[in-house]
Amino acid sequence: MSSNQSFNAGATKGHAQAKTQEWVESAKDTAQSARDKTADVAQSTSDSAQQKREEASGFLQQTGEQVINMAQGAMDSVKSTLGVGDNNPHKK
């Protein structure tokens, strides 16, 4: 093998190693980017789920209060009709 061929072989090997290193770094960057995006999506999903839970809780709280108020009103109406309520004008 001549020195020129040896030089060319060494240069080719060096070029191949450099390209391999570039690909490895590119793959690492891509993997890191994918991990970052996955973490961002997971956080966003978690935040959205928390917001939905809070909205549902508020809705249920409001609905419960409305049901209690309606029941109280119905009870007061029945008491008034039967004459057993505190506001009975016929009570002496």
Coordinates of C-alpha atoms in Angstrom, one line a residue:
M1 CA 0.0 0.0 0.0
S2 CA 1.4 3.4 -1.0
S3 CA 1.6 6.3 1.4
N4 CA -1.0 8.0 -0.8
Q5 CA -3.4 5.1 -0.4
S6 CA -2.7 5.0 3.3
F7 CA -3.4 8.7 3.6
N8 CA -6.7 8.4 1.6
A9 CA -7.8 5.4 3.8
G10 CA -7.0 7.4 7.0
A11 CA -8.8 10.4 5.6
T12 CA -11.9 8.3 4.7
K13 CA -11.9 6.7 8.1
G14 CA -11.6 10.1 9.8
H15 CA -14.5 11.4 7.7
A16 CA -16.6 8.4 8.5
Q17 CA -15.9 8.8 12.2
A18 CA -16.8 12.5 12.0
K19 CA -20.1 11.7 10.2
T20 CA -20.9 9.0 12.7
Q21 CA -20.3 11.5 15.5
E22 CA -22.6 14.0 13.8
W23 CA -25.3 11.4 13.5
V24 CA -25.0 10.4 17.1
E25 CA -25.2 14.0 18.3
S26 CA -28.2 14.6 16.0
A27 CA -29.9 11.5 17.4
K28 CA -29.2 12.7 21.0
D29 CA -30.7 16.2 20.1
T30 CA -33.7 14.6 18.6
A31 CA -34.3 12.4 21.5
Q32 CA -33.9 15.3 24.0
S33 CA -36.3 17.4 21.9
A34 CA -38.8 14.5 22.0
R35 CA -38.5 14.2 25.8
D36 CA -39.0 17.9 26.2
K37 CA -42.1 18.0 24.0
T38 CA -43.5 14.9 25.8
A39 CA -42.9 16.6 29.2
D40 CA -44.6 19.8 27.9
V41 CA -47.6 17.8 26.6
A42 CA -47.9 15.9 29.9
Q43 CA -47.8 19.1 31.9
S44 CA -50.4 20.8 29.7
T45 CA -52.6 17.7 30.0
S46 CA -52.2 17.7 33.8
D47 CA -53.0 21.4 34.0
S48 CA -56.1 21.0 31.8
A49 CA -57.3 18.1 33.8
Q50 CA -56.9 20.1 37.1
Q51 CA -58.9 23.0 35.6
K52 CA -61.7 20.6 34.5
R53 CA -61.8 19.1 38.0
E54 CA -62.1 22.5 39.5
E55 CA -64.8 23.5 37.0
A56 CA -66.8 20.3 37.7
S57 CA -66.4 20.8 41.5
G58 CA -67.7 24.4 41.2
F59 CA -70.6 23.3 39.1
L60 CA -71.5 20.5 41.6
Q61 CA -71.2 23.0 44.5
Q62 CA -73.5 25.5 42.7
T63 CA -76.0 22.8 41.8
G64 CA -76.0 21.4 45.4
E65 CA -76.7 24.9 46.7
Q66 CA -79.6 25.3 44.2
V67 CA -81.1 22.0 45.2
I68 CA -80.9 23.0 48.9
N69 CA -82.5 26.3 48.2
M70 CA -85.3 24.7 46.2
A71 CA -85.9 22.1 49.0
Q72 CA -86.0 24.9 51.6
G73 CA -88.5 26.9 49.5
A74 CA -90.7 23.8 49.0
M75 CA -90.5 23.0 52.8
D76 CA -91.5 26.6 53.7
S77 CA -94.4 26.5 51.2
V78 CA -95.7 23.2 52.7
K79 CA -95.4 24.6 56.2
S80 CA -97.2 27.7 55.2
T81 CA -100.0 25.7 53.5
L82 CA -100.4 23.5 56.6
G83 CA -100.2 26.4 59.0
V84 CA -97.2 25.1 60.9
G85 CA -94.6 27.5 59.7
D86 CA -93.0 30.2 61.8
N87 CA -94.6 32.8 59.6
N88 CA -98.1 31.5 60.2
P89 CA -100.4 34.5 60.5
H90 CA -103.1 32.4 62.2
K91 CA -100.8 31.3 65.0
K92 CA -101.3 33.2 68.2

